[in-house]
mmCIF file of N, CA and C in Angstrom:
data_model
loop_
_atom_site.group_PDB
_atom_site.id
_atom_site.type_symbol
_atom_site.label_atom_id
_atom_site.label_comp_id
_atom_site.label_asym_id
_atom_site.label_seq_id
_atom_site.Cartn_x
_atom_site.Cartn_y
_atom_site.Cartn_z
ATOM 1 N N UNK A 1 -12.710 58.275 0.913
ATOM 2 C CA UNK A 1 -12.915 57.408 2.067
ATOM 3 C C UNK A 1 -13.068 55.982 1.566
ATOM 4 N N UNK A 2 -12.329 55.166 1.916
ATOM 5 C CA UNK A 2 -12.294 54.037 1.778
ATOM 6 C C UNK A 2 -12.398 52.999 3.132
ATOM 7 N N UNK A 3 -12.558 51.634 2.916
ATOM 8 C CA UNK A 3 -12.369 50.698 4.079
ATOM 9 C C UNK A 3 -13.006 51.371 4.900
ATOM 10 N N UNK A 4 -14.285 51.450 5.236
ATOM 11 C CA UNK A 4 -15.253 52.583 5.618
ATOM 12 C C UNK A 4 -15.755 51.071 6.725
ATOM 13 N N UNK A 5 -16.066 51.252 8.081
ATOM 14 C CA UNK A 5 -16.248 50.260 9.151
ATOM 15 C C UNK A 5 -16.613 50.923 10.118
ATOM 16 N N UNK A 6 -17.796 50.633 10.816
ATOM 17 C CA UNK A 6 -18.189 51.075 12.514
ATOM 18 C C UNK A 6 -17.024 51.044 13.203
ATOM 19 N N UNK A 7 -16.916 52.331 13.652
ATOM 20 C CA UNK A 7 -15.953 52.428 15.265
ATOM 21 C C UNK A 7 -16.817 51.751 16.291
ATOM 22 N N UNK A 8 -16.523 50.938 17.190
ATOM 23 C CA UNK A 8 -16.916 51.301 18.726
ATOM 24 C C UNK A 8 -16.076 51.641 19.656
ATOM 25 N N UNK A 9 -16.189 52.860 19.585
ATOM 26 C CA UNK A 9 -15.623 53.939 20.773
ATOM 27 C C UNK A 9 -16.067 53.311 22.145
ATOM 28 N N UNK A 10 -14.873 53.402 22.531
ATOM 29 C CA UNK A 10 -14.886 53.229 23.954
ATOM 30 C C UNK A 10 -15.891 53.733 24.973
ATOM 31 N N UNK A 11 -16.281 54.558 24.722
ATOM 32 C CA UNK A 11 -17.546 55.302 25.537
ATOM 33 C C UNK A 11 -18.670 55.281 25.407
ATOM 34 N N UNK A 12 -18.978 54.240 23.640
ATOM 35 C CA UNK A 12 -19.919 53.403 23.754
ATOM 36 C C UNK A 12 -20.104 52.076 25.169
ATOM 37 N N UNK A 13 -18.947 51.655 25.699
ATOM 38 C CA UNK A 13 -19.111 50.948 26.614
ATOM 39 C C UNK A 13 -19.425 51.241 28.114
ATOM 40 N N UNK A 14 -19.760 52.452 27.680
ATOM 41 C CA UNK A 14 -19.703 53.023 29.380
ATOM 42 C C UNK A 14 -21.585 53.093 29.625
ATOM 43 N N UNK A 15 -21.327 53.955 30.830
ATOM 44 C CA UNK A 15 -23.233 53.577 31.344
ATOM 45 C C UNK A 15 -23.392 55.332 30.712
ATOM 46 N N UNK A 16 -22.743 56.055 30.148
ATOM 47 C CA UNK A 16 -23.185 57.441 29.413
ATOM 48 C C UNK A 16 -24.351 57.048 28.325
ATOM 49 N N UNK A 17 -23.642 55.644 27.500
ATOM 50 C CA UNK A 17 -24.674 55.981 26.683
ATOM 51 C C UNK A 17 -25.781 54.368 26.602
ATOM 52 N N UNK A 18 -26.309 54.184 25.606
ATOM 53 C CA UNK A 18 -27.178 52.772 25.554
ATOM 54 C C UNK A 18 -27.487 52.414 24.133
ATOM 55 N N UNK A 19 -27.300 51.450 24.259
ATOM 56 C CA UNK A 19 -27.236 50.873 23.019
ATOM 57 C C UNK A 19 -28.465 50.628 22.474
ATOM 58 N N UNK A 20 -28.743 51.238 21.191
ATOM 59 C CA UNK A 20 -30.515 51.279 20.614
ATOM 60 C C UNK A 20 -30.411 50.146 19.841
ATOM 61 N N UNK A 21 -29.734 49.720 18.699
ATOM 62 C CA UNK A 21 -29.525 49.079 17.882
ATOM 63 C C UNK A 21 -28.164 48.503 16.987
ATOM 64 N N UNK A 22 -27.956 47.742 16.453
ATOM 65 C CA UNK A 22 -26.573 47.525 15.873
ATOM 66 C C UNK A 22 -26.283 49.161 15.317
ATOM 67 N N UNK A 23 -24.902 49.245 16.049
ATOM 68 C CA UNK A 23 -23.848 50.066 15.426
ATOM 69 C C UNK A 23 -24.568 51.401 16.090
ATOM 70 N N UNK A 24 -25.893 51.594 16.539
ATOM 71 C CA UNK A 24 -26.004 53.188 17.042
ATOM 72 C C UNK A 24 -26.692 53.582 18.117
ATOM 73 N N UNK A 25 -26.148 54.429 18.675
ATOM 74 C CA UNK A 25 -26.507 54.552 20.570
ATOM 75 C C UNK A 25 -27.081 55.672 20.677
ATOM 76 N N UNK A 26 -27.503 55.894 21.432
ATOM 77 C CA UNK A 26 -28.000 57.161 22.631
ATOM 78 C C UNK A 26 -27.296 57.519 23.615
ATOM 79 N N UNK A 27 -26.808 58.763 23.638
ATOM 80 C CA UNK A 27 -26.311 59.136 24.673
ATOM 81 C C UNK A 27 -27.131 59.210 25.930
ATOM 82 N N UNK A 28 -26.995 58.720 27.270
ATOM 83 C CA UNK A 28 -28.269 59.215 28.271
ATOM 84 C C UNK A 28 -28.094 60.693 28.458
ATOM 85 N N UNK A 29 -29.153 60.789 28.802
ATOM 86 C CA UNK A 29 -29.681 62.192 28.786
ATOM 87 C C UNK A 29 -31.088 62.117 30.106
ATOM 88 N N UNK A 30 -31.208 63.462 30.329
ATOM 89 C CA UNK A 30 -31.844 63.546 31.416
ATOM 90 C C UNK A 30 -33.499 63.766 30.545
ATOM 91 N N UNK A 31 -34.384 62.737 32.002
ATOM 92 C CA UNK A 31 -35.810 62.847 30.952
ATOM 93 C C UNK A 31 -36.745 63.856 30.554
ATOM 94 N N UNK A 32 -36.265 64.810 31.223
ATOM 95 C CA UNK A 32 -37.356 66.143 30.793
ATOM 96 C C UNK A 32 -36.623 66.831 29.562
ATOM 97 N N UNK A 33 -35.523 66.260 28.768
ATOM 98 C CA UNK A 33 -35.548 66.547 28.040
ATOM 99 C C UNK A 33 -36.110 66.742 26.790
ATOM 100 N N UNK A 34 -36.024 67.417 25.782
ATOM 101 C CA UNK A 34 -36.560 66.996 24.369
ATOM 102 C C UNK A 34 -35.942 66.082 23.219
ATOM 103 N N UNK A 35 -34.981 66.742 23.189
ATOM 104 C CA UNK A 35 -34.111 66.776 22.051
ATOM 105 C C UNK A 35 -32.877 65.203 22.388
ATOM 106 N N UNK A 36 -33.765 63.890 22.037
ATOM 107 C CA UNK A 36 -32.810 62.785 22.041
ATOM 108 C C UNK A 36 -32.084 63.056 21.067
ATOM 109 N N UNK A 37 -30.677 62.372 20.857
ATOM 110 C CA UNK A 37 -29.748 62.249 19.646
ATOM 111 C C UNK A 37 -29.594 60.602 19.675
ATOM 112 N N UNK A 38 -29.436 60.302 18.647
ATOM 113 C CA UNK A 38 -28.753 59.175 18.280
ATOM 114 C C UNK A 38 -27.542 59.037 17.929
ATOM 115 N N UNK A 39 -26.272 58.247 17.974
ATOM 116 C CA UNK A 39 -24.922 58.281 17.037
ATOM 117 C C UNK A 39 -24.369 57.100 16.874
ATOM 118 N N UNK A 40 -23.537 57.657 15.594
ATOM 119 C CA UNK A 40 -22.926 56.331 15.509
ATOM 120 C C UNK A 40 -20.989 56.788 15.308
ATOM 121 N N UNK A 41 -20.309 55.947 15.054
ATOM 122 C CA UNK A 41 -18.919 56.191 14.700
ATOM 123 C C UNK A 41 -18.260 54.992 13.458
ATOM 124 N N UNK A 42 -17.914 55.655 12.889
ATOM 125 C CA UNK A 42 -16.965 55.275 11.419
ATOM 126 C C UNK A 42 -15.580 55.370 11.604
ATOM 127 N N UNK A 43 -14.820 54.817 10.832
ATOM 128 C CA UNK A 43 -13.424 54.376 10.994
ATOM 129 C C UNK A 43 -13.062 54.360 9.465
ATOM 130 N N UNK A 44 -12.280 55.085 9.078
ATOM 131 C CA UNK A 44 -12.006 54.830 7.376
ATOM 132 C C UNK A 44 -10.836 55.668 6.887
ATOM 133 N N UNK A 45 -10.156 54.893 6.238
ATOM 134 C CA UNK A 45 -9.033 55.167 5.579
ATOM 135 C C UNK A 45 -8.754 56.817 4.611
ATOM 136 N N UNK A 46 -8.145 57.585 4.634
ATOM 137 C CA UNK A 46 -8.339 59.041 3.789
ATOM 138 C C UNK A 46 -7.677 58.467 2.781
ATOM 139 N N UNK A 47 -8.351 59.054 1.241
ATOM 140 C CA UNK A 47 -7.315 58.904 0.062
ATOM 141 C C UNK A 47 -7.097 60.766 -0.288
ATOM 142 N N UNK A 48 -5.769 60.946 0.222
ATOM 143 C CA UNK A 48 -4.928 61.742 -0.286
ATOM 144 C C UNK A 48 -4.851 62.602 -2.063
ATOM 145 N N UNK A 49 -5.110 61.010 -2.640
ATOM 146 C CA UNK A 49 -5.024 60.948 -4.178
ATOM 147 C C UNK A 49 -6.640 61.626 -4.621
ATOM 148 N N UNK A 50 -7.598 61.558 -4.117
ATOM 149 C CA UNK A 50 -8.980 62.127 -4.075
ATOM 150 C C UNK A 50 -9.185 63.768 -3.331
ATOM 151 N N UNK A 51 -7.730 63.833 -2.942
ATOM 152 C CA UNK A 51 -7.822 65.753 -1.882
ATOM 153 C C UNK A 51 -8.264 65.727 -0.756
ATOM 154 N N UNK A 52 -8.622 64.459 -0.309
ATOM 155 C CA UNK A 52 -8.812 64.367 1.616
ATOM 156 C C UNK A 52 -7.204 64.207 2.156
ATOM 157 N N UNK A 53 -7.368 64.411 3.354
ATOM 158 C CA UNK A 53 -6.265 64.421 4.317
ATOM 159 C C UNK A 53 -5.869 62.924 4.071
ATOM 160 N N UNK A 54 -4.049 63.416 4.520
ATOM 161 C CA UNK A 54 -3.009 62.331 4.443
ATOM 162 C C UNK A 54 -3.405 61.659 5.680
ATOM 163 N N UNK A 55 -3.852 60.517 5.605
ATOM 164 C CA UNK A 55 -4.315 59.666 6.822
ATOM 165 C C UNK A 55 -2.901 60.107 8.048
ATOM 166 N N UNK A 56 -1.845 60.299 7.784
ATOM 167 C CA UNK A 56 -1.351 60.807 8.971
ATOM 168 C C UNK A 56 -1.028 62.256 9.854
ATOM 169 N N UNK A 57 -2.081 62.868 9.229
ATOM 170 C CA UNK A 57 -2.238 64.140 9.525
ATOM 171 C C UNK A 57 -4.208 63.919 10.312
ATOM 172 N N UNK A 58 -3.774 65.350 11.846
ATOM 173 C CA UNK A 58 -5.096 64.505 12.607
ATOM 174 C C UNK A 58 -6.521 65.204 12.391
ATOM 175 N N UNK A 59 -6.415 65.924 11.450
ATOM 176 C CA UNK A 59 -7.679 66.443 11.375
ATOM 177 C C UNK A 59 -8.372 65.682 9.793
ATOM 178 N N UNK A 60 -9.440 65.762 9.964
ATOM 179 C CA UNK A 60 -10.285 65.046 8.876
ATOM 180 C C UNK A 60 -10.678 66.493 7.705
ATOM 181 N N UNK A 61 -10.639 66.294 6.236
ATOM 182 C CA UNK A 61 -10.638 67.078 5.378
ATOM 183 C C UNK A 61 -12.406 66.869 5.292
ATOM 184 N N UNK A 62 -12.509 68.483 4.767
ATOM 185 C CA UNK A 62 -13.723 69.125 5.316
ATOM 186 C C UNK A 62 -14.849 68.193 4.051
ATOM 187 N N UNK A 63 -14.237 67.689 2.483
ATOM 188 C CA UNK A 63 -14.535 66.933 1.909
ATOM 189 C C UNK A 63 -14.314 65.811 1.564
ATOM 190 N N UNK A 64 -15.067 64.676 1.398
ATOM 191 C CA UNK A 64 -16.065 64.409 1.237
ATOM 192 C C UNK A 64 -17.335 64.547 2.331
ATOM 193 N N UNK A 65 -16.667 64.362 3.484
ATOM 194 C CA UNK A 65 -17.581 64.753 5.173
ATOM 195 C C UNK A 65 -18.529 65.887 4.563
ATOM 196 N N UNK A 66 -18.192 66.633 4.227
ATOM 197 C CA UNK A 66 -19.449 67.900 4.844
ATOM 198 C C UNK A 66 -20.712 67.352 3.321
ATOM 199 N N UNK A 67 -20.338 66.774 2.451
ATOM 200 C CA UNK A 67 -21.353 66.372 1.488
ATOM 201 C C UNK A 67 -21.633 64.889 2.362
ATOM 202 N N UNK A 68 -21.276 64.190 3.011
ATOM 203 C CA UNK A 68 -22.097 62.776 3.179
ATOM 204 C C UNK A 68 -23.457 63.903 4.421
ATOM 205 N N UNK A 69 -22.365 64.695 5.251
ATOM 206 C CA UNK A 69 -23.682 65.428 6.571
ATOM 207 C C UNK A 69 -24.677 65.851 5.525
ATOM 208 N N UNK A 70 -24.550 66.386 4.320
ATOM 209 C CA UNK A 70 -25.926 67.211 3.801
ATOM 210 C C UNK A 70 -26.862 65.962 3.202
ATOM 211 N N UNK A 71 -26.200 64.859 2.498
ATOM 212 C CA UNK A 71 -26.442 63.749 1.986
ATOM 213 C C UNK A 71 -27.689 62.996 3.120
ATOM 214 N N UNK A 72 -27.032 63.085 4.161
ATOM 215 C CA UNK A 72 -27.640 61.829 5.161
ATOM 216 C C UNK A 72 -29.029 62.793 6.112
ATOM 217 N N UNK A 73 -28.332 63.930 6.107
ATOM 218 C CA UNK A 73 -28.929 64.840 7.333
ATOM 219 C C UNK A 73 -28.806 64.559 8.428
ATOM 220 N N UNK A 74 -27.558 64.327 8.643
ATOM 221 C CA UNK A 74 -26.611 64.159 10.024
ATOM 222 C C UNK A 74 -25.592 65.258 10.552
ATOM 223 N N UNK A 75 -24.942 65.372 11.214
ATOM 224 C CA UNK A 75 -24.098 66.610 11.881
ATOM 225 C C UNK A 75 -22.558 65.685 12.494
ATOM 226 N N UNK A 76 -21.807 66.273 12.501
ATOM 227 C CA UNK A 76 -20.743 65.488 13.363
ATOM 228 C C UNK A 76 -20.808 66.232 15.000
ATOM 229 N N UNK A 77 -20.383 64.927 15.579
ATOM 230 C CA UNK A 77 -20.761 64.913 16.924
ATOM 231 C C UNK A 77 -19.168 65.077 17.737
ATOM 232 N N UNK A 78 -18.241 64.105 17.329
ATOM 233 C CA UNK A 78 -17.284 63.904 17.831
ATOM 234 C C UNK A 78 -15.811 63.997 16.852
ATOM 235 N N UNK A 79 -14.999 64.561 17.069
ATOM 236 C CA UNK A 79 -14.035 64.440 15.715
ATOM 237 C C UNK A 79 -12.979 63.718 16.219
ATOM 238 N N UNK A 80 -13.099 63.102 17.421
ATOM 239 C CA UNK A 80 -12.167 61.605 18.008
ATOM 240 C C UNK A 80 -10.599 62.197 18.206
ATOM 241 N N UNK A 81 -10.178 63.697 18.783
ATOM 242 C CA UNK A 81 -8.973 64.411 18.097
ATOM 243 C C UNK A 81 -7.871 63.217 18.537
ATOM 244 N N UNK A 82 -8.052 62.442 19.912
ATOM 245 C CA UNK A 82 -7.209 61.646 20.636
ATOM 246 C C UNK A 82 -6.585 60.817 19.369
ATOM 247 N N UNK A 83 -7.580 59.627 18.837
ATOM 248 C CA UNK A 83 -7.689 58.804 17.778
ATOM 249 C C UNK A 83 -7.409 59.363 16.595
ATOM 250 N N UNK A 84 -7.540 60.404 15.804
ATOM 251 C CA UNK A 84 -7.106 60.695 14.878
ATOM 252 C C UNK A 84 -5.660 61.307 14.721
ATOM 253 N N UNK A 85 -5.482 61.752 16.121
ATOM 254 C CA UNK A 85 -3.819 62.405 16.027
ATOM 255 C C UNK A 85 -2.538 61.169 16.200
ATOM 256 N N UNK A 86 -3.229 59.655 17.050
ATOM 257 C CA UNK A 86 -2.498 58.666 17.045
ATOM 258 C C UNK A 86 -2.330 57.690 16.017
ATOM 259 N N UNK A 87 -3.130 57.454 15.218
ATOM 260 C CA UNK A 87 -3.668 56.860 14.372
ATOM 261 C C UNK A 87 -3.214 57.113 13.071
ATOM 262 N N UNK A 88 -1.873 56.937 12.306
ATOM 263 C CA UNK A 88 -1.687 57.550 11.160
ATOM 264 C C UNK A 88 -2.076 56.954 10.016
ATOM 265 N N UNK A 89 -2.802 55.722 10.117
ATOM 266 C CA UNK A 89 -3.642 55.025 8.774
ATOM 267 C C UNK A 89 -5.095 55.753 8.502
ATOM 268 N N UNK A 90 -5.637 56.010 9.623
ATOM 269 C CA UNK A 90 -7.131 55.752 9.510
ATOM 270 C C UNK A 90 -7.648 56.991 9.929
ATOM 271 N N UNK A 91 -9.018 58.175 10.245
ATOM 272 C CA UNK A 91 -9.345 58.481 10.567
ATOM 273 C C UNK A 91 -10.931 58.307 11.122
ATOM 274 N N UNK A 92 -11.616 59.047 12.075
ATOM 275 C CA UNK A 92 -12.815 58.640 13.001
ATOM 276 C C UNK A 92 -13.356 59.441 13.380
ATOM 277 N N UNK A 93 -14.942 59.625 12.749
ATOM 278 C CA UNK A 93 -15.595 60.219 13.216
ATOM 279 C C UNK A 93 -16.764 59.655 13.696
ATOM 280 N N UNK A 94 -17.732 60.824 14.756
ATOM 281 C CA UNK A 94 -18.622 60.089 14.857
ATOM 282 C C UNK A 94 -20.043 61.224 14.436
ATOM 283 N N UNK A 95 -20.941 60.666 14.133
ATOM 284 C CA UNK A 95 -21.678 61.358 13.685
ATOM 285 C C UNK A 95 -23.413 61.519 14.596
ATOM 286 N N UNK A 96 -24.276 62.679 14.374
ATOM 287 C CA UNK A 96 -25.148 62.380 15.346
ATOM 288 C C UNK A 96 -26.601 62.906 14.562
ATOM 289 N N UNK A 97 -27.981 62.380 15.226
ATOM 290 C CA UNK A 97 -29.149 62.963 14.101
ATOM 291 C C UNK A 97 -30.012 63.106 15.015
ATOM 292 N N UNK A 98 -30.979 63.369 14.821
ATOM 293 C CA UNK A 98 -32.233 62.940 16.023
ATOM 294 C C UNK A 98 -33.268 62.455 15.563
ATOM 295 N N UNK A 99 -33.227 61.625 14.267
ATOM 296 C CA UNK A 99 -33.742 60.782 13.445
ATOM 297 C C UNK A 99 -33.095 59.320 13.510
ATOM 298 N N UNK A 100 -33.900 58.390 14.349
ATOM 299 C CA UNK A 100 -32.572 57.409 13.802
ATOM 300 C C UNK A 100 -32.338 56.868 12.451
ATOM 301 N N UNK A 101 -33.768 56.930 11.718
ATOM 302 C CA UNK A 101 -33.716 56.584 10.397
ATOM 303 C C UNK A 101 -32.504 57.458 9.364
ATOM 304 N N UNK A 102 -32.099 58.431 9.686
ATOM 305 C CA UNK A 102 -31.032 59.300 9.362
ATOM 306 C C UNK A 102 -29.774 58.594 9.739
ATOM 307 N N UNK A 103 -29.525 58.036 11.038
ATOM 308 C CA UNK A 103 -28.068 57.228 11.445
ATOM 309 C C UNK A 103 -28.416 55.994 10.564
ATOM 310 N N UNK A 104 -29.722 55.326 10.293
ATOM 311 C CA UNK A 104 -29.389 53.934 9.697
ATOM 312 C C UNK A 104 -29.255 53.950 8.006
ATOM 313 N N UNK A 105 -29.743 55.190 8.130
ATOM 314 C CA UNK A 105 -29.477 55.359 6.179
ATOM 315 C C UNK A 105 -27.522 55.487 6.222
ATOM 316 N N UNK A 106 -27.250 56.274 6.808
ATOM 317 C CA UNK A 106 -25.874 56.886 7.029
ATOM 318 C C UNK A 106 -25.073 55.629 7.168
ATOM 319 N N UNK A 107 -24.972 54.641 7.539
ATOM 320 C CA UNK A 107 -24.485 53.316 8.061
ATOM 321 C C UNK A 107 -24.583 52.298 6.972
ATOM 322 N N UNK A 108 -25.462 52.782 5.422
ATOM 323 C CA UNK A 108 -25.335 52.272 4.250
ATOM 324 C C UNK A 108 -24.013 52.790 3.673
ATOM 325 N N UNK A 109 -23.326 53.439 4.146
ATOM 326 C CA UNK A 109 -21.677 53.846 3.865
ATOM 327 C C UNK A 109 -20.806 52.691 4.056
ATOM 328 N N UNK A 110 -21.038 52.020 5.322
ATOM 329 C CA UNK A 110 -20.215 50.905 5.470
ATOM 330 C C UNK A 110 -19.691 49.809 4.455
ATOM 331 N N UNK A 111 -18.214 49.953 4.527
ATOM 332 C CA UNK A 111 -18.147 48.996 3.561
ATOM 333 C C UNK A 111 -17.827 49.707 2.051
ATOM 334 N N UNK A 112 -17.922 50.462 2.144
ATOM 335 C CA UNK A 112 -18.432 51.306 -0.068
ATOM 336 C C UNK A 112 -17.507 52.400 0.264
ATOM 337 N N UNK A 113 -17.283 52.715 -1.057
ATOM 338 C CA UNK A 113 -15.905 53.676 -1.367
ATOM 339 C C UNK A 113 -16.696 55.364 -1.394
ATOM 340 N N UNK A 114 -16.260 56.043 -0.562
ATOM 341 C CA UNK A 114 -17.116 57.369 -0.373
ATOM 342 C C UNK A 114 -16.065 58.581 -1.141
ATOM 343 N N UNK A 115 -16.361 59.414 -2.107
ATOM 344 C CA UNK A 115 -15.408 60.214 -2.612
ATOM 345 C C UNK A 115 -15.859 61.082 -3.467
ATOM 346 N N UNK A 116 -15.638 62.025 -3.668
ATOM 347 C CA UNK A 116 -16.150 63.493 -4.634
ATOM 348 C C UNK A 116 -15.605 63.239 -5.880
ATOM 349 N N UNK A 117 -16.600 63.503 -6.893
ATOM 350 C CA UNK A 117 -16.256 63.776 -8.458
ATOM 351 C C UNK A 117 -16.289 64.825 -9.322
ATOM 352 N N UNK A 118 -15.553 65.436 -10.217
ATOM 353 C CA UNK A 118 -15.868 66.285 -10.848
ATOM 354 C C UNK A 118 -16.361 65.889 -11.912
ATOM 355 N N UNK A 119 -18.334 66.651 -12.176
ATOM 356 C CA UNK A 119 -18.646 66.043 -13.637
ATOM 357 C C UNK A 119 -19.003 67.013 -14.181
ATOM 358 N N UNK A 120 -17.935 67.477 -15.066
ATOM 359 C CA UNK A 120 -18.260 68.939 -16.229
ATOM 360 C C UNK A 120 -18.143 69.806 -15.004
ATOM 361 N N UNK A 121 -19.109 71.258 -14.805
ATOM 362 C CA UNK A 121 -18.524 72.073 -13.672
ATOM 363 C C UNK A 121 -19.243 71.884 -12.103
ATOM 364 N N UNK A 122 -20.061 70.477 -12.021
ATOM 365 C CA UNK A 122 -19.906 70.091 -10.499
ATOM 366 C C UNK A 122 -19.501 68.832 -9.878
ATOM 367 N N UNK A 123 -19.477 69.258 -8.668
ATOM 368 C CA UNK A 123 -18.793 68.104 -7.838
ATOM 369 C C UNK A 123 -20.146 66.704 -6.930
ATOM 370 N N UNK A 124 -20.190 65.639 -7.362
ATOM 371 C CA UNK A 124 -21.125 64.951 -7.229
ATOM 372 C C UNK A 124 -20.583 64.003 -6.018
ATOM 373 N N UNK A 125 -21.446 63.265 -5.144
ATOM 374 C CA UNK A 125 -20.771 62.769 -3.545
ATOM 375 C C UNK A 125 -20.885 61.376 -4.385
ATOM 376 N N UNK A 126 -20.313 60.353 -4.896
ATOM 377 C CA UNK A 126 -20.472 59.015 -5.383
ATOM 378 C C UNK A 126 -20.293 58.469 -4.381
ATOM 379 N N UNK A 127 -21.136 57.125 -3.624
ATOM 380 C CA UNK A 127 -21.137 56.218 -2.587
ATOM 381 C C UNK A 127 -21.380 54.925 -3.599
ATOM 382 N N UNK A 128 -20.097 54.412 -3.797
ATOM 383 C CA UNK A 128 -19.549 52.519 -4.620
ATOM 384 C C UNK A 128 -19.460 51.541 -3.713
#
């Protein structure tokens, strides 16, 4: 993952959700609920050459993603299928916690080169 940048999804602009802070929202939700979420959305380039998906293919490769979710302690929320199947540079996800301190650690991605390494016999999540 490279060229790693906040999405704002369109449905951030709607009255569904509200804006908590730079880059991450709340969906509304009804108040007797418990369970708020927070989210945010990313926009970032796949490197192919690293074993993620060919940015023009629409599904997102299950790595480096499923090590940043264990990394951050976040979940994916949205896998954007519209945007990722039109989109043959870039892919977009969005991600969700019920910590926001979890979305604002996660949002230290921005910007930095996200990608799996092999060192001797494991695979380590490097964020450059």
């Amino acid at each position: 993952m490279k060229n790693i940048r906040f999405y704002e999804a369109e449905k951030y602009n709607s009255d569904d959700y509200e804006k908590v802070e730079d880059m991450i929202y709340m969906p509304h939700h009804d108040p007797s609920e418990q369970n708020i979420i927070y989210v945010t959305s990313i926009i970032y380039e796949p490197e192919p050459e690293l074993e993620e998906n060919e940015p023009s293919e629409s599904f997102i490769s299950q790595y480096p993603l499923e090590d940043i979710l264990d990394e951050f302690f976040v979940y994916c929320e949205d896998m954007y299928e519209k945007e990722n199947e039109s989109d043959k540079n870039h892919s977009y996800v969005e991600f969700a916690s019920e910590k926001i301190d979890d979305i604002k650690k996660l949002l230290s991605i921005i910007g930095k080169h996200v990608y799996n390494k092999l060192e001797g016999e494991y695979v380590y999540l490097k964020i450059e």
